GROMACS .gro file of C-alpha atoms in nm:
model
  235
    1UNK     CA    1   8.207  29.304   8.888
    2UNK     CA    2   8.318  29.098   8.594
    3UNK     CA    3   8.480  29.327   8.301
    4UNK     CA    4   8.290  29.141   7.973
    5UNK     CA    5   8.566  29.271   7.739
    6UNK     CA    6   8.850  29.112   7.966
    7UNK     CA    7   8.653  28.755   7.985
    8UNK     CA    8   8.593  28.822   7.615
    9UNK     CA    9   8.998  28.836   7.534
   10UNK     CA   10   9.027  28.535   7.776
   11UNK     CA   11   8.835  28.297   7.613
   12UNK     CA   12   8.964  28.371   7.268
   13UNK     CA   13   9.308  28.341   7.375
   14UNK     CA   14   9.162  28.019   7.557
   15UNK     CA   15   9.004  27.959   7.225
   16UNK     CA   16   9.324  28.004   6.997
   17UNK     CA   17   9.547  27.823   7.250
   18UNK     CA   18   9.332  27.454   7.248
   19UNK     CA   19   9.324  27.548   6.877
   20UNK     CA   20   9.710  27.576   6.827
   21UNK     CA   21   9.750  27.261   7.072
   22UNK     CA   22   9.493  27.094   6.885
   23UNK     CA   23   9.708  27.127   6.520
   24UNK     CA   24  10.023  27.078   6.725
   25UNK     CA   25   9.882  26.712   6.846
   26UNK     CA   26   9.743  26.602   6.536
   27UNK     CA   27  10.024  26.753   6.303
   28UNK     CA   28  10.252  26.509   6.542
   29UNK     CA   29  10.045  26.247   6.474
   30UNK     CA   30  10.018  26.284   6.128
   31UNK     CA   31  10.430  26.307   6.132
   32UNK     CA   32  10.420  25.940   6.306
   33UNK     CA   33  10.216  25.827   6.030
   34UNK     CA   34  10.476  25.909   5.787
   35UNK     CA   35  10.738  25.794   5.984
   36UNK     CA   36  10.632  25.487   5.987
   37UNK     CA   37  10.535  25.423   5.641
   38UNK     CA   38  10.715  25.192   5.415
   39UNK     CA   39  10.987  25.138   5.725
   40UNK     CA   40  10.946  24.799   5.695
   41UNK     CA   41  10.953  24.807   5.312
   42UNK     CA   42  11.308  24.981   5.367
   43UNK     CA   43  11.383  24.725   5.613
   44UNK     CA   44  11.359  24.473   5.419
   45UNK     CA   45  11.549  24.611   5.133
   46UNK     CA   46  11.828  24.696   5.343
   47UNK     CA   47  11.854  24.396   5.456
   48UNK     CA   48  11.796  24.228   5.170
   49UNK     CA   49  12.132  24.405   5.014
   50UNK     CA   50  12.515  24.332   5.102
   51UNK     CA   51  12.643  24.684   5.099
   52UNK     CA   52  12.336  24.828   5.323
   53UNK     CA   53  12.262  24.558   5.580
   54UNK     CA   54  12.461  24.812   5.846
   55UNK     CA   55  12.188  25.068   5.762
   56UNK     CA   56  11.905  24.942   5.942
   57UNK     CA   57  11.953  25.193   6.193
   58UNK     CA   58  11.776  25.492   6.026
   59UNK     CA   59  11.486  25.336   5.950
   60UNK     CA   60  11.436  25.148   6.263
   61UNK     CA   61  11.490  25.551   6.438
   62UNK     CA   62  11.231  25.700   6.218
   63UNK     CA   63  11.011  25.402   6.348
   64UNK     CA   64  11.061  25.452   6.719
   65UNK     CA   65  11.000  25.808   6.697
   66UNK     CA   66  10.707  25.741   6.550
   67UNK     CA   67  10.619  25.520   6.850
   68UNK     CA   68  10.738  25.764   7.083
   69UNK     CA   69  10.473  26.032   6.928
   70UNK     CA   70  10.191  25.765   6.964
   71UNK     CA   71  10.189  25.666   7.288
   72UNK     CA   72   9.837  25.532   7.235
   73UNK     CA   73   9.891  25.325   6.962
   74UNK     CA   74   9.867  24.922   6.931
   75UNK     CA   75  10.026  24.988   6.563
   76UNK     CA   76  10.332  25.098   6.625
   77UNK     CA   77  10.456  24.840   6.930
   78UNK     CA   78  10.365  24.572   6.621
   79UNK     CA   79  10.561  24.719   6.344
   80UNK     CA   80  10.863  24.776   6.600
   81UNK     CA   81  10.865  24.397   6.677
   82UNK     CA   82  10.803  24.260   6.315
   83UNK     CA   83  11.091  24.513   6.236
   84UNK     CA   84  11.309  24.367   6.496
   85UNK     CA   85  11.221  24.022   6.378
   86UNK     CA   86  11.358  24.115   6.115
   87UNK     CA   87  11.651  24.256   6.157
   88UNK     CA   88  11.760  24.023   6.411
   89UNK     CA   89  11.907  23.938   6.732
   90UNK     CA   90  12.242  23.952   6.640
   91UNK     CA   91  12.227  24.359   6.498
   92UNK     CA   92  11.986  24.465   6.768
   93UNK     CA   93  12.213  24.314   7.026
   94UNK     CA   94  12.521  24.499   6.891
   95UNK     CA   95  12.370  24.821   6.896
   96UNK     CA   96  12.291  24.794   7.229
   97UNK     CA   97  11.928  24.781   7.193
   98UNK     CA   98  11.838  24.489   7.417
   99UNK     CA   99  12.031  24.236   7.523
  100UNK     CA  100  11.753  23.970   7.567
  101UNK     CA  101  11.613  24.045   7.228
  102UNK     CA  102  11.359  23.753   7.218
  103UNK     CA  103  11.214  23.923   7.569
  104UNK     CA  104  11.272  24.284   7.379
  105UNK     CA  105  11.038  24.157   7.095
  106UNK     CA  106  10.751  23.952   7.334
  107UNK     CA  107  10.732  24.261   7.555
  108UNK     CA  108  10.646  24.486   7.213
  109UNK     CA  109  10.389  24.260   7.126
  110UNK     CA  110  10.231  24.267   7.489
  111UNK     CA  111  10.254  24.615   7.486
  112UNK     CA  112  10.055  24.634   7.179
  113UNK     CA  113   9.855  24.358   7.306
  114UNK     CA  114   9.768  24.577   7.669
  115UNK     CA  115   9.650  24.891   7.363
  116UNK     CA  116   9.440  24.651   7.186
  117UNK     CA  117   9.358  24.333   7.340
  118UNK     CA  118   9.127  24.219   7.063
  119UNK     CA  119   9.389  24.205   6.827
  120UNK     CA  120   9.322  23.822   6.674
  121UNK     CA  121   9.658  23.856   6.447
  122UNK     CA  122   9.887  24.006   6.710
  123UNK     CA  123   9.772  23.725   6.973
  124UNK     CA  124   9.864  23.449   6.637
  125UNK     CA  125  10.216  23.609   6.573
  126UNK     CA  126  10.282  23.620   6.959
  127UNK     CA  127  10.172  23.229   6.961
  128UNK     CA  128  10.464  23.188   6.657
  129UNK     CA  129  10.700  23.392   6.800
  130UNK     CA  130  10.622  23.174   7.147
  131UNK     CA  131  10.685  22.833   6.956
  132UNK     CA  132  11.004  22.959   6.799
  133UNK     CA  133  11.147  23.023   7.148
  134UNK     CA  134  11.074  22.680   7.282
  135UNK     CA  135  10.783  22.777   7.514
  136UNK     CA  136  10.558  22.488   7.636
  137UNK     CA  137  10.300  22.339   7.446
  138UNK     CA  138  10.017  22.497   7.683
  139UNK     CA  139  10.176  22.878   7.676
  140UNK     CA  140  10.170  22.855   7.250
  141UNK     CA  141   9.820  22.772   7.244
  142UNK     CA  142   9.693  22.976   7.527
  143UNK     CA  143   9.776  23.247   7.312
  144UNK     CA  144   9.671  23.061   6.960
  145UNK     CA  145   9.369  23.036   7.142
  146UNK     CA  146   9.319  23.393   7.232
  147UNK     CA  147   9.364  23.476   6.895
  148UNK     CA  148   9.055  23.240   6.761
  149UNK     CA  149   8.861  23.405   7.022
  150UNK     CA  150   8.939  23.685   6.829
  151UNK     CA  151   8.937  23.642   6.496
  152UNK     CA  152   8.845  23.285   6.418
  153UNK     CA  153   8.819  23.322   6.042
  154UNK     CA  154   9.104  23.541   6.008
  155UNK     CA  155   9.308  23.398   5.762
  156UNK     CA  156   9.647  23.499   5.975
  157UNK     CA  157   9.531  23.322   6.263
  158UNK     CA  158   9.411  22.994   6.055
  159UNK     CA  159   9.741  22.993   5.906
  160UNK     CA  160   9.896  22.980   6.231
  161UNK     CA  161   9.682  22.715   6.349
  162UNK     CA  162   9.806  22.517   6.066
  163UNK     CA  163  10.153  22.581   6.122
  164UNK     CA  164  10.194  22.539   6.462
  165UNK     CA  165   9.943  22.198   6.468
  166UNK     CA  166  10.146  22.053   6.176
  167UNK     CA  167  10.495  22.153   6.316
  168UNK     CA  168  10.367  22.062   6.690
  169UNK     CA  169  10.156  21.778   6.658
  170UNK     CA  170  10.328  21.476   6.835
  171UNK     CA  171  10.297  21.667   7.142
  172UNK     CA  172   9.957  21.835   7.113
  173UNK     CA  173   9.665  21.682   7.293
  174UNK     CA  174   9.356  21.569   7.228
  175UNK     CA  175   9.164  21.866   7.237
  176UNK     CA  176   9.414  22.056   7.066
  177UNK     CA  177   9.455  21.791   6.772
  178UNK     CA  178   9.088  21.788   6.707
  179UNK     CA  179   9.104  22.166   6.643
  180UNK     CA  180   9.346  22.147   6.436
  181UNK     CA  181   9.173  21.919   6.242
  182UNK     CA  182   8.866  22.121   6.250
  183UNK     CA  183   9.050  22.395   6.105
  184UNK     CA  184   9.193  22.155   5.845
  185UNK     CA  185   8.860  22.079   5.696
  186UNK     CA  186   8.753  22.416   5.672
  187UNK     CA  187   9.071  22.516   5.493
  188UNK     CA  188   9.024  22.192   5.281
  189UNK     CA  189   8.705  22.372   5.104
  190UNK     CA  190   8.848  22.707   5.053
  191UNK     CA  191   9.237  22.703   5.018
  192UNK     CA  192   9.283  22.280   4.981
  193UNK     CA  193   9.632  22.410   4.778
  194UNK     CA  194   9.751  22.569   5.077
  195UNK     CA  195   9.709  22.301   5.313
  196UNK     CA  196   9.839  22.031   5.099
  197UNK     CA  197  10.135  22.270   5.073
  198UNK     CA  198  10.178  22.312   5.399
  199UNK     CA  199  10.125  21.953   5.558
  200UNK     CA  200  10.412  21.863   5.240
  201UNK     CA  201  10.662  22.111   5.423
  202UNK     CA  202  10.586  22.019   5.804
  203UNK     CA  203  10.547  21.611   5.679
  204UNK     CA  204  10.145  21.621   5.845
  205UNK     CA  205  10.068  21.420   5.494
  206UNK     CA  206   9.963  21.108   5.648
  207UNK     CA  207   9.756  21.259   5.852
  208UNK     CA  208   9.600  21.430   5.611
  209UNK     CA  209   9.517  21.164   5.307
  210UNK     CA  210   9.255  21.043   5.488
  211UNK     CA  211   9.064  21.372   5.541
  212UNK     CA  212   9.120  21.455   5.149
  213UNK     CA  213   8.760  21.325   4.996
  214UNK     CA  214   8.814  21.563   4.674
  215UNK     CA  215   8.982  21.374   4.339
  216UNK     CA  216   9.119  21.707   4.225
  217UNK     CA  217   9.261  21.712   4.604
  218UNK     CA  218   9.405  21.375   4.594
  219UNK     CA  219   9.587  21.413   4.238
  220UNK     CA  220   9.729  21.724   4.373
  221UNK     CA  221   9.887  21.550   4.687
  222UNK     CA  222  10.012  21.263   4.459
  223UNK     CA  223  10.157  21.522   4.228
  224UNK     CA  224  10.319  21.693   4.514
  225UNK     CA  225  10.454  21.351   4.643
  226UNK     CA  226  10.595  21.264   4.343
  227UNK     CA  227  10.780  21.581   4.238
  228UNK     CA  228  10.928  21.575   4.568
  229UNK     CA  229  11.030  21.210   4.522
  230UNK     CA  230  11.151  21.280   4.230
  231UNK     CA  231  11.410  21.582   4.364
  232UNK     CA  232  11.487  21.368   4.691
  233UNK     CA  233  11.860  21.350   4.746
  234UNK     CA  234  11.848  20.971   4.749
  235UNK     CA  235  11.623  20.934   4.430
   0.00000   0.00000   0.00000
C-alpha cells in the first residue's frame, strides 16, 4: 500500500528542490546579465586610454562568463565578437586566445547566427566583417542578402548595403548594382545627408548626381564637393 504521508514529504521535497533549481537557474542568468552590461562601454574606454589598454582582460572575462552561463543565448556570441573587434587581433593573439582571430571572430558570429538565424543585423555585420577579410564578392553578399531577407528596412542592414555597394562597386554585378541603387533611392527620401556623406567618403559621387532630383540635395553635394576641394592637399 502507498503510505500518503511519505508521498506527501516526497513531493514537497520534489516541490522545494525544482523550486531552489528554479532560483539557482534564473539567479545565474540574471548574474550574466550583469556581467555583460556596459563591457563594451569599458572596452572601449580602456582602450581608448594609454595607461589601461593592457586591461582589456577583465572585462572581456566578465563577458565570457557571462556567455558561458547562457549557453542559449544569440546575445552574448555577438557582444564577444564586437568586443574582440575591438580589441584586436594583435592583443587577443598575445593572450593566447586564438591564433586565427579573424576565424575566432566569424565563428562567434555563426554561433550566434545557428541561436538566432533571423538575426537581420548579425547576418549585415558578418557581411562587413566578410568584406574586410577579402572574401569574394558572392560570399559578402550571400550574407548581405540574408540579412535583407531579414530585416530589409533595418537601418543597420541599409547602411551596410551602402557601404559595401559604394566601397565594392567596380566588381559588383548587375543584379547586385541595381540593389544597391534601389536602396539608394529609398535612403535618398529619408536620410539624403547620409548618403551624400557616404558616397563623398567611398568616391560613389558620380554615380550618384544623377539620381539626386532634390535642389536642397544637389546644393548639399556641391557644398560637400567644394569644402573638400577646398581642404585637398593639392588645392
Amino acid at each position: 500500500m502507498h503510505n500518503p504521508a511519505l508521498l506527501a514529504r516526497l513531493g514537497w521535497w520534489l516541490g522545494a528542490l525544482i523550486a531552489v533549481l528554479f532560483a539557482l537557474f534564473a539567479g545565474l542568468w540574471a548574474w550574466g546579465e550583469n556581467a555583460s552590461e556596459g563591457v563594451l562601454l569599458r572596452l572601449n574606454e580602456r582602450l581608448s586610454t594609454p595607461y589601461q589598454t593592457d586591461r582589456w582582460t577583465g572585462p572581456w572575462s566578465a563577458l565570457t562568463t557571462a556567455a558561458r552561463f547562457n549557453p542559449f543565448s544569440a546575445e552574448y556570441p555577438s557582444l564577444q565578437a564586437l568586443a574582440a573587434q575591438r580589441i584586436g587581433s594583435s592583443r587577443l593573439a598575445e593572450a593566447g586566445i586564438s591564433a586565427d582571430v579573424d576565424a575566432f571572430i566569424i565563428d562567434l558570429y555563426r554561433r550566434a547566427l545557428n541561436r538566432r538565424p533571423h538575426w537581420g543585423a548579425l547576418w549585415a555585420r558578418l557581411a562587413t566583417l566578410k568584406a574586410e577579410e577579402g572574401a569574394t564578392v558572392p560570399a559578402v553578399w550571400a550574407a548581405l542578402e540574408r540579412a535583407k531577407t531579414f530585416a530589409l528596412y533595418e537601418p543597420e542592414v541599409l547602411q551596410t548595403e551602402l557601404r559595401l555597394g559604394f566601397s565594392l562597386w567596380s566588381r559588383l554585378d548587375a543584379k547586385q548594382r541595381e540593389g544597391v541603387r534601389e536602396t539608394v533611392t529609398f535612403l535618398l527620401e529619408r536620410e539624403p545627408r547620409n548618403v551624400i556623406d557616404l558616397a563623398m567618403a567611398f568616391g560613389w559621387v558620380d554615380q550618384l548626381r544623377p539620381m539626386l532630383s532634390q535642389a536642397r540635395d544637389i546644393s548639399y553635394l556641391n557644398q560637400r564637393l567644394n569644402r573638400a576641394e577646398l581642404f585637398s592637399p593639392e588645392s
